[in-house]
Coordinates of C-alpha atoms in Angstrom, one line a residue:
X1 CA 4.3 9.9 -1.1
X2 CA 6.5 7.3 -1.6
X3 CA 7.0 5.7 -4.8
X4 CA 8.4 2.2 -4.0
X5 CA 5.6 1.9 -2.2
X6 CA 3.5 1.9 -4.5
X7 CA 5.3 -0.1 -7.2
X8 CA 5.6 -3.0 -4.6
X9 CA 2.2 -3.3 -4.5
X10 CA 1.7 -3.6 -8.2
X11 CA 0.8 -7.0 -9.9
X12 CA 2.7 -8.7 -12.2
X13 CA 1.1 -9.4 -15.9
X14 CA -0.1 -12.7 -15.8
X15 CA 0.5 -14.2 -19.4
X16 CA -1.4 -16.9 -20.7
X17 CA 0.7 -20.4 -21.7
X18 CA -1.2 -19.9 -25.0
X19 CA -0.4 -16.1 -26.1
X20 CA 2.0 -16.1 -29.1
X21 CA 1.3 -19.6 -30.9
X22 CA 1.0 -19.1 -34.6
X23 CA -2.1 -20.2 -36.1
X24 CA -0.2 -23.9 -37.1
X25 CA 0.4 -24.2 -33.6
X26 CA -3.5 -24.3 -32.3
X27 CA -3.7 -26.5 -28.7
X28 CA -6.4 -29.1 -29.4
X29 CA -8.1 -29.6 -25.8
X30 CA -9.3 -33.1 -25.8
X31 CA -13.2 -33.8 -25.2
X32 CA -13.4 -34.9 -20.8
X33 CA -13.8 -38.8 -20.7
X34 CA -17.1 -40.2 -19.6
X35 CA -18.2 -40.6 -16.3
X36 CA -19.4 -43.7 -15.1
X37 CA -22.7 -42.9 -12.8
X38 CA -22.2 -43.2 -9.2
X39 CA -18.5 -42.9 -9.8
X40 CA -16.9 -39.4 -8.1
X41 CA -15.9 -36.8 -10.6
X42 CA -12.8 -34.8 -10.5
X43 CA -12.8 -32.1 -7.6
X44 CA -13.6 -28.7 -8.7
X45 CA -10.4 -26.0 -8.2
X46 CA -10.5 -23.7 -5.2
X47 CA -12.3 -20.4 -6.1
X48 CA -9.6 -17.7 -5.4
X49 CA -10.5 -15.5 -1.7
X50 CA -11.7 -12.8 -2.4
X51 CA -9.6 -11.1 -0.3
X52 CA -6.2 -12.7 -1.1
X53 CA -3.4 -10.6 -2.7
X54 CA -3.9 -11.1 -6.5
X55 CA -7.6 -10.3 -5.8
X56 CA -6.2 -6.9 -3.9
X57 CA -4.4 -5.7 -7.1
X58 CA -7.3 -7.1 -8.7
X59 CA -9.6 -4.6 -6.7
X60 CA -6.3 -1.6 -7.4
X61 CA -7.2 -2.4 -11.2
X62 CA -11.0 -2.5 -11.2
X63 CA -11.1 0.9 -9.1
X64 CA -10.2 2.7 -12.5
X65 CA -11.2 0.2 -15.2
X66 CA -14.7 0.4 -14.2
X67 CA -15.1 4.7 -14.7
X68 CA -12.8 3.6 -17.9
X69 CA -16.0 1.5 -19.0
X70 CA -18.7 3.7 -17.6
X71 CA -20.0 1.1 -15.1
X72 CA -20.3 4.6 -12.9
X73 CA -22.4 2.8 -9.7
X74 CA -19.5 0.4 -9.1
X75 CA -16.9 2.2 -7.8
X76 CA -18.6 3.8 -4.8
X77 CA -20.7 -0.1 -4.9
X78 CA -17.2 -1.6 -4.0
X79 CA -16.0 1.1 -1.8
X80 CA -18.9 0.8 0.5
X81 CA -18.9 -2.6 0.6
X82 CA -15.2 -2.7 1.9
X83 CA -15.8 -0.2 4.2
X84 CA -18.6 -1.4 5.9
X85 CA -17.4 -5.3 6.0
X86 CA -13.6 -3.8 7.0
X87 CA -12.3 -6.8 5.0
X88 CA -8.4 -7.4 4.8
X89 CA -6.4 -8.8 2.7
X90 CA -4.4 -12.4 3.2
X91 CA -1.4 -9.7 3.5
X92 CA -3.3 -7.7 6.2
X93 CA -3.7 -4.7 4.0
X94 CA -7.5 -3.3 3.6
X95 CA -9.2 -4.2 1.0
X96 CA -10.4 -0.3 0.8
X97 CA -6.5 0.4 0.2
X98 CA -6.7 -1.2 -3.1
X99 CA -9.0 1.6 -4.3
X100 CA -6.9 4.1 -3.0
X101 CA -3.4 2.7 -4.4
X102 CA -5.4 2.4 -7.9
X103 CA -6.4 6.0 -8.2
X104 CA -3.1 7.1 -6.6
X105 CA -1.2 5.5 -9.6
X106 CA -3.9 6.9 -12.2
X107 CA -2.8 10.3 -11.8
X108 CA 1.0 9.5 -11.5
X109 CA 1.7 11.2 -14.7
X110 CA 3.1 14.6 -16.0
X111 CA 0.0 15.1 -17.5
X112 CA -3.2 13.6 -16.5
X113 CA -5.7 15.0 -18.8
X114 CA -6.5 11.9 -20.4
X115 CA -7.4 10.5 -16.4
X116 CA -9.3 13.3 -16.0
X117 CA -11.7 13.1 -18.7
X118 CA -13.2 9.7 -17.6
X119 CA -13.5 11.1 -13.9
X120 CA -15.6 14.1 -15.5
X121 CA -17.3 11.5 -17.4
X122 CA -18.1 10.0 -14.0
X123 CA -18.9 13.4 -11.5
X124 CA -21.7 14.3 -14.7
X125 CA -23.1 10.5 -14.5
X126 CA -23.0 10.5 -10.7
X127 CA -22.8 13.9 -9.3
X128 CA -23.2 12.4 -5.7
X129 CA -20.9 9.9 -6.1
X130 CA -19.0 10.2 -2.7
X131 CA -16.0 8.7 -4.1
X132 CA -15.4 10.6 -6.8
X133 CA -15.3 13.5 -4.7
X134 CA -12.2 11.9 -3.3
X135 CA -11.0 10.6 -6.3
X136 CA -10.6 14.6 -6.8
X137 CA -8.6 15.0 -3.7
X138 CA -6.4 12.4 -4.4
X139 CA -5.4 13.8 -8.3
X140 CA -4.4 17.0 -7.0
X141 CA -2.5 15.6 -3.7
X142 CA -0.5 13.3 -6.3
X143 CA -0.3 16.1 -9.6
X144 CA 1.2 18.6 -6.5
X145 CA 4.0 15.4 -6.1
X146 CA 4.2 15.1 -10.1
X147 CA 5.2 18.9 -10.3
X148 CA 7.5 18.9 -7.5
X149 CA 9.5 15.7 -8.0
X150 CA 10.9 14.0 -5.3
X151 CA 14.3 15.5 -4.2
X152 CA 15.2 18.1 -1.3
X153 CA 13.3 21.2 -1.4
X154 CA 16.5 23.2 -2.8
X155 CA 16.8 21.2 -5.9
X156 CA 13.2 22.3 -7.1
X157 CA 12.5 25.2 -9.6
X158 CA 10.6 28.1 -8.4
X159 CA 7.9 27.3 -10.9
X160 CA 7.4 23.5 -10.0
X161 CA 7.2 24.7 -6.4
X162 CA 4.8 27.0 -7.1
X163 CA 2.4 24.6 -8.8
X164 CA 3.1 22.2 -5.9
X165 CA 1.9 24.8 -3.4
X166 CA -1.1 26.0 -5.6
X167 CA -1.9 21.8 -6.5
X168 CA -1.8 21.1 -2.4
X169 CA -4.3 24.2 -2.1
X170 CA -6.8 22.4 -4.8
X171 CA -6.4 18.9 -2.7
X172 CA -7.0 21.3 0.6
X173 CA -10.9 22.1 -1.3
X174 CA -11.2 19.0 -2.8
X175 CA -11.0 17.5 0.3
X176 CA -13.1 20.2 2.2
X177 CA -16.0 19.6 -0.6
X178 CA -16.1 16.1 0.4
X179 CA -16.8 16.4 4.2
X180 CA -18.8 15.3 5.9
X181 CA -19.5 12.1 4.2
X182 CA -16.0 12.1 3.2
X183 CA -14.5 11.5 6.4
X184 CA -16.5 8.3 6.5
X185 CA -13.7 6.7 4.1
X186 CA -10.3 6.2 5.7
X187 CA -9.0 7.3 2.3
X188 CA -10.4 11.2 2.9
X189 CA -7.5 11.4 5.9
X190 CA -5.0 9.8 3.9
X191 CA -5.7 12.5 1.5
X192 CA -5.4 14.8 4.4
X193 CA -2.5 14.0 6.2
X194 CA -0.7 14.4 2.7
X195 CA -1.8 17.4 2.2
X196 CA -0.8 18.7 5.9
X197 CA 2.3 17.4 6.3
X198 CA 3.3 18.4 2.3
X199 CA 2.3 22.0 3.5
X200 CA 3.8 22.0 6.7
X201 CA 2.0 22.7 9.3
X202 CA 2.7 22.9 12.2
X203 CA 3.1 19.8 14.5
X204 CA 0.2 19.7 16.8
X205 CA -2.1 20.3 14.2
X206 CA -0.8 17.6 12.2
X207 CA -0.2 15.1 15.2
X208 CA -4.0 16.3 16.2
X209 CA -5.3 15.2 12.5
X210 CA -3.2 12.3 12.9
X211 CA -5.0 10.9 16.2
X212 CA -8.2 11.8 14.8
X213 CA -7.5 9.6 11.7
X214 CA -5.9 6.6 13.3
X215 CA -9.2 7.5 16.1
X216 CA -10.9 6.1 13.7
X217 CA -9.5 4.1 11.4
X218 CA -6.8 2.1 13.9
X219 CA -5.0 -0.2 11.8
X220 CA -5.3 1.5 8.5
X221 CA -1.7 1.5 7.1
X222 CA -1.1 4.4 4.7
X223 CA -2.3 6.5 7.5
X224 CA 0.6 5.4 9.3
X225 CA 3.2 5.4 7.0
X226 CA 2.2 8.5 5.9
X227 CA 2.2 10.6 9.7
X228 CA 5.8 8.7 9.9
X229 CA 7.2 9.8 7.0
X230 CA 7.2 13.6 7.7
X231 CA 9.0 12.3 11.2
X232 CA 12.2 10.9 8.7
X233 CA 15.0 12.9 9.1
X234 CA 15.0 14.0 5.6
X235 CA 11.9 16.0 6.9
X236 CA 13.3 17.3 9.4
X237 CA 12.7 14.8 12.2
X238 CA 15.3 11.9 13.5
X239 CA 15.2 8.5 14.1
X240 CA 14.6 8.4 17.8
X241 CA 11.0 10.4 16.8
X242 CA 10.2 7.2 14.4
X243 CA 11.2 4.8 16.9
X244 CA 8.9 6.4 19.4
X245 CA 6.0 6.8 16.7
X246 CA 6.3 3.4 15.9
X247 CA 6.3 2.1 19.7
X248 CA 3.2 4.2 20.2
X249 CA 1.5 2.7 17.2
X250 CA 2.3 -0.5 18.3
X251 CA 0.5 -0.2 21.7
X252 CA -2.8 1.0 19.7
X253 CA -2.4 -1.7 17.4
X254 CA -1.3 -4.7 19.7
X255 CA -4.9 -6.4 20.8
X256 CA -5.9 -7.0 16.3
X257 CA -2.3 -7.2 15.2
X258 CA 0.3 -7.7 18.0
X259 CA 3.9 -6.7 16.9
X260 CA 3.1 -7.0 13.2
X261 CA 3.2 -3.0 12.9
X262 CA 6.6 -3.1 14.0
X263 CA 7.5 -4.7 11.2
X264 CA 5.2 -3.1 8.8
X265 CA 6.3 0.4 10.0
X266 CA 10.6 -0.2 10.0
X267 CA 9.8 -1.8 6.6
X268 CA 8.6 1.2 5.6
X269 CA 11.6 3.2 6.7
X270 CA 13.6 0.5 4.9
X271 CA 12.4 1.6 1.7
X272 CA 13.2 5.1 2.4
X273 CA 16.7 4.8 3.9
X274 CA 19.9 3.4 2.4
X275 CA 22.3 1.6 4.3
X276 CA 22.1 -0.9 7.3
X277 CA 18.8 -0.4 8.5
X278 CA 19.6 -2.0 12.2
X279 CA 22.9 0.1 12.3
X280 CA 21.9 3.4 11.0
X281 CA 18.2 3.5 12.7
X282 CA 16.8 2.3 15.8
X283 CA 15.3 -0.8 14.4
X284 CA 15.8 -4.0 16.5
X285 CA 16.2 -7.2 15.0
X286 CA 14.8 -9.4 17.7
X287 CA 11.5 -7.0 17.9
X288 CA 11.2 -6.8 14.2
X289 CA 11.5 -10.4 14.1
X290 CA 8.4 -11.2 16.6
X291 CA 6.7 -8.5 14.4
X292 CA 6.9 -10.7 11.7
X293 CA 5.9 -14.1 13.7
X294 CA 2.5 -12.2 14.7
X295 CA 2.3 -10.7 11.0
X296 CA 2.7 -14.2 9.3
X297 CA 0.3 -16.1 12.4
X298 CA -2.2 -13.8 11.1
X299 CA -1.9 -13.0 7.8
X300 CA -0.1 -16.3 6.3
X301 CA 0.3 -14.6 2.8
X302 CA 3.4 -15.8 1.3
X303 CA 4.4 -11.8 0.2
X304 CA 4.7 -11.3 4.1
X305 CA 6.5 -14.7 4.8
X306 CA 9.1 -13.9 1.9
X307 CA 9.0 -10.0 3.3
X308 CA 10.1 -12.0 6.5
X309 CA 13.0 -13.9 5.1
X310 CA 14.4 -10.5 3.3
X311 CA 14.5 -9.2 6.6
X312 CA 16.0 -11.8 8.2
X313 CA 18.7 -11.9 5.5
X314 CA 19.3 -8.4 6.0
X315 CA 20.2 -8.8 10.3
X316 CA 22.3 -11.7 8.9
X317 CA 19.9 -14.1 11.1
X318 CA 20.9 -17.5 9.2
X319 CA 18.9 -19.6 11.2
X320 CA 15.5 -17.6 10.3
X321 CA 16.2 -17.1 7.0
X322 CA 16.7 -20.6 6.4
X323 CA 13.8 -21.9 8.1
X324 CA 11.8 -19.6 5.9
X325 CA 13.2 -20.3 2.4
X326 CA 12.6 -24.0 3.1
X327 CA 9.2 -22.8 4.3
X328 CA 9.0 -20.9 0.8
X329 CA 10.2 -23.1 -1.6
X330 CA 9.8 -22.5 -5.1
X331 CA 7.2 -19.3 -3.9
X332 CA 10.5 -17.3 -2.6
X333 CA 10.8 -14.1 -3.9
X334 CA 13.1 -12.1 -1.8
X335 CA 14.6 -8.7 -2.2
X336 CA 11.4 -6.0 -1.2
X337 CA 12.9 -3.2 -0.3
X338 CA 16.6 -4.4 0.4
X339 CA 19.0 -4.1 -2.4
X340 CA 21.8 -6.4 -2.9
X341 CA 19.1 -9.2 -0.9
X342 CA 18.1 -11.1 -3.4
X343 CA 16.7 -14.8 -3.3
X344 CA 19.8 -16.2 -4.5
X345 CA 22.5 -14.3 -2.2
X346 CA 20.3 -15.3 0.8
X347 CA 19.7 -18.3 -0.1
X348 CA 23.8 -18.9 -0.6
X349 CA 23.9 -17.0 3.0
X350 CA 21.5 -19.4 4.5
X351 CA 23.1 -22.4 3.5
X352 CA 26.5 -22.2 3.1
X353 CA 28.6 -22.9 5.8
X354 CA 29.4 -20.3 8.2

C-alpha cells in the first residue's frame, strides 16, 4: 500500500491563536454591542460542508477516536450512513474512504497491541458490528506491510517474509468472516484486492476480483489505485499495461467524472515513480490536463486546483500554471507528489520571463 498516499491525505494540526499565552497574557473578549431593534445583526459564519476536505480528515479521525472513547454504535452509525447516501467529498474522494484511511493508519505501527485492545474492546461491546469485522481485515492486510517493509522482495529477511505471508493469510479469513454483509462496504474489496495482489495470484483471478469490485463500487478510488499498482513495473508489469488500465478506467468512469480519473490515476503513478513523469511513462500532458478541468468543474476543492497547478508546473505548461496560482492566491500549496515543485519555484517559473 502506498505510504505517501496516505500521508497526503493527513490533516494538518490546527493550532489555536491563543495556545501558549502565559497567564499575564489572558485575551479579554469584549461584551457584543447592543443591538438596536429592527436593526439587522451581524451575519452568522458559514457552517463548514459536511462533506468538504477538513470535515474528510475530520471523519479519518473520528473513525478511531470514537472505539478510543467507547461510543461503540458510531462507527458502523457513520459507515452506513456514507454508504447508503454515497456522499463525496469537495475533493471527490468518498466520504466512506475517510474510515478506511483512519483505520489503515491505526495499525501502521511495528507493534499494534495498544490498537488492538480498543478494537477487542469494541468486537465484545458489539459482536455484530459489521465494521469491526473489517476493521480486522484491514489490521492484518497493513501489520503483513509493517513486517515486510517496503523494498524489493530480495532485500526482505526470511523471517519478515514469513510473517508477511502468514499476516496476508489472517487478512485472507478476516475478510472471509466478514462476507456476506461485508462485501456491502467498498472497503471489504479494498481489503481484498490487497490481499490478492500482495499474494500473487494469478492475473485473471485478480483482474476478475477487480471487475467485480469496481462492478460495484465504480468510482471508488483506492480500488483503483490499488488494481494499478500491482500493474507498475516494479511489480512486474510496464507502463503501457497502466496506460491501458487507466484508459479503461476512464471509459467506466467518464458519464459521473469525465477525464478526472486520468488525472487521479497518473497522479498516482506520480507518487510512485521518480523522474519525469511525461518522459519516463505514458502520461500525456494535454489529457492529464482536461482531467484536471473536469476534476476541478466538479469538485472545486482548492487541494485539487493546487494538485492542478503542481502538475502543470511539472509539463512546464507556464500559461496553466499561472492562471492557476493567480486563481489560488494565498491558498497555493504546491508540491503533492512532485519533488523539487514547490510553490515558490513555480511560481518563479510562471512568472518570470521566458
Amino acid at each position: 500500500m502506498n505510504r505517501a498516499v496516505r500521508q497526503a491525505l493527513c490533516a494538518a494540526a490546527l493550532l489555536s491563536p491563543l495556545a501558549g499565552l502565559p497567564a499575564s497574557a489572558q485575551v479579554v473578549i469584549p461584551a457584543p454591542p447592543v443591538r438596536q431593534p429592527g436593526t439587522p445583526g451581524p451575519a452568522a459564519p458559514a457552517a463548514e460542508p459536511a462533506n468538504s476536505f477538513a470535515a474528510f480528515h475530520k471523519a479519518r479521525m473520528d473513525a478511531t477516536t470514537a472505539v478510543m472513547n467507547e461510543d461503540f454504535d458510531v462507527p458502523d452509525r457513520v459507515h452506513d450512513e456514507y454508504l447508503r447516501s454515497g456522499l463525496r467529498s469537495t475533493h471527490g474522494l468518498f466520504m466512506v474512504e475517510a474510515i478506511q484511511y483512519g483505520w489503515d493508519l491505526h495499525f501502521s505501527t511495528p507493534d499494534d497491541a495498544t490498537a488492538m485492545r480498543w478494537v477487542d474492546k469494541w468486537a465484545r461491546a458489539r459482536p455484530g458490528s459489521r465494521l469491526r469485522k473489517l476493521v480486522e481485515a484491514i489490521r492484518w492486510q497493513r501489520q503483513a506491510w509493517e513486517a515486510r517493509g517496503g523494498g524489493y522482495a530480495s532485500s526482505v529477511p526470511g523471517e519478515g517474509m514469513t510473517l508477511f505471508r502468514e499476516r496476508l493469510a489472517r487478512a485472507a479469513k478476516a475478510l472471509e468472516a466478514a462476507e456476506p454483509e461485508g462485501k456491502q462496504s467498498p472497503i471489504w474489496y479494498w481489503v481484498a484486492l490487497v490481499v490478492a495482489g500482495s499474494s500473487g495470484q494469478p492475473q485473471a483471478r485478480f483482474d476478475a476480483l477487480f471487475e467485480e469490485a469496481a462492478g460495484r463500487f465504480p468510482h471508488y478510488h483506492t480500488l483503483y489505485y490499488t488494481r494499478m499498482n500491482y500493474l507498475l513495473p516494479q511489480w512486474g508489469g510496464s507502463f503501457e499495461a497502466v496506460d491501458a488500465f487507466i484508459q479503461r478506467s476512464v471509459e467506466r468512469t467518464r458519464q459521473v467524472d469525465g477525464e478526472a480519473f486520468y488525472a487521479w490515476l497518473y497522479v498516482d503513478v506520480a507518487r510512485k515513480f521518480e523522474g519525469d513523469l511525461f518522459s519516463g511513462t505514458k502520461a500525456s500532458w494535454p489529457r492529464m490536463r482536461k482531467g484536471f478541468e473536469d476534476m476541478v468543474a466538479r469538485y472545486p476543492d482548492d487541494w485539487n486546483r493546487n494538485l492542478y497547478a503542481t502538475f502543470a508546473c511539472r509539463a512546464r505548461d507556464r500559461e496553466t500554471t499561472a492562471r492557476l496560482l493567480t486563481q489560488l492566491g494565498g491558498k497555493a500549496m504546491l508540491g503533492e507528489a512532485s519533488p523539487g515543485h514547490t510553490t515558490d519555484s513555480c511560481r518563479r517559473f510562471a512568472f518570470s520571463p521566458a
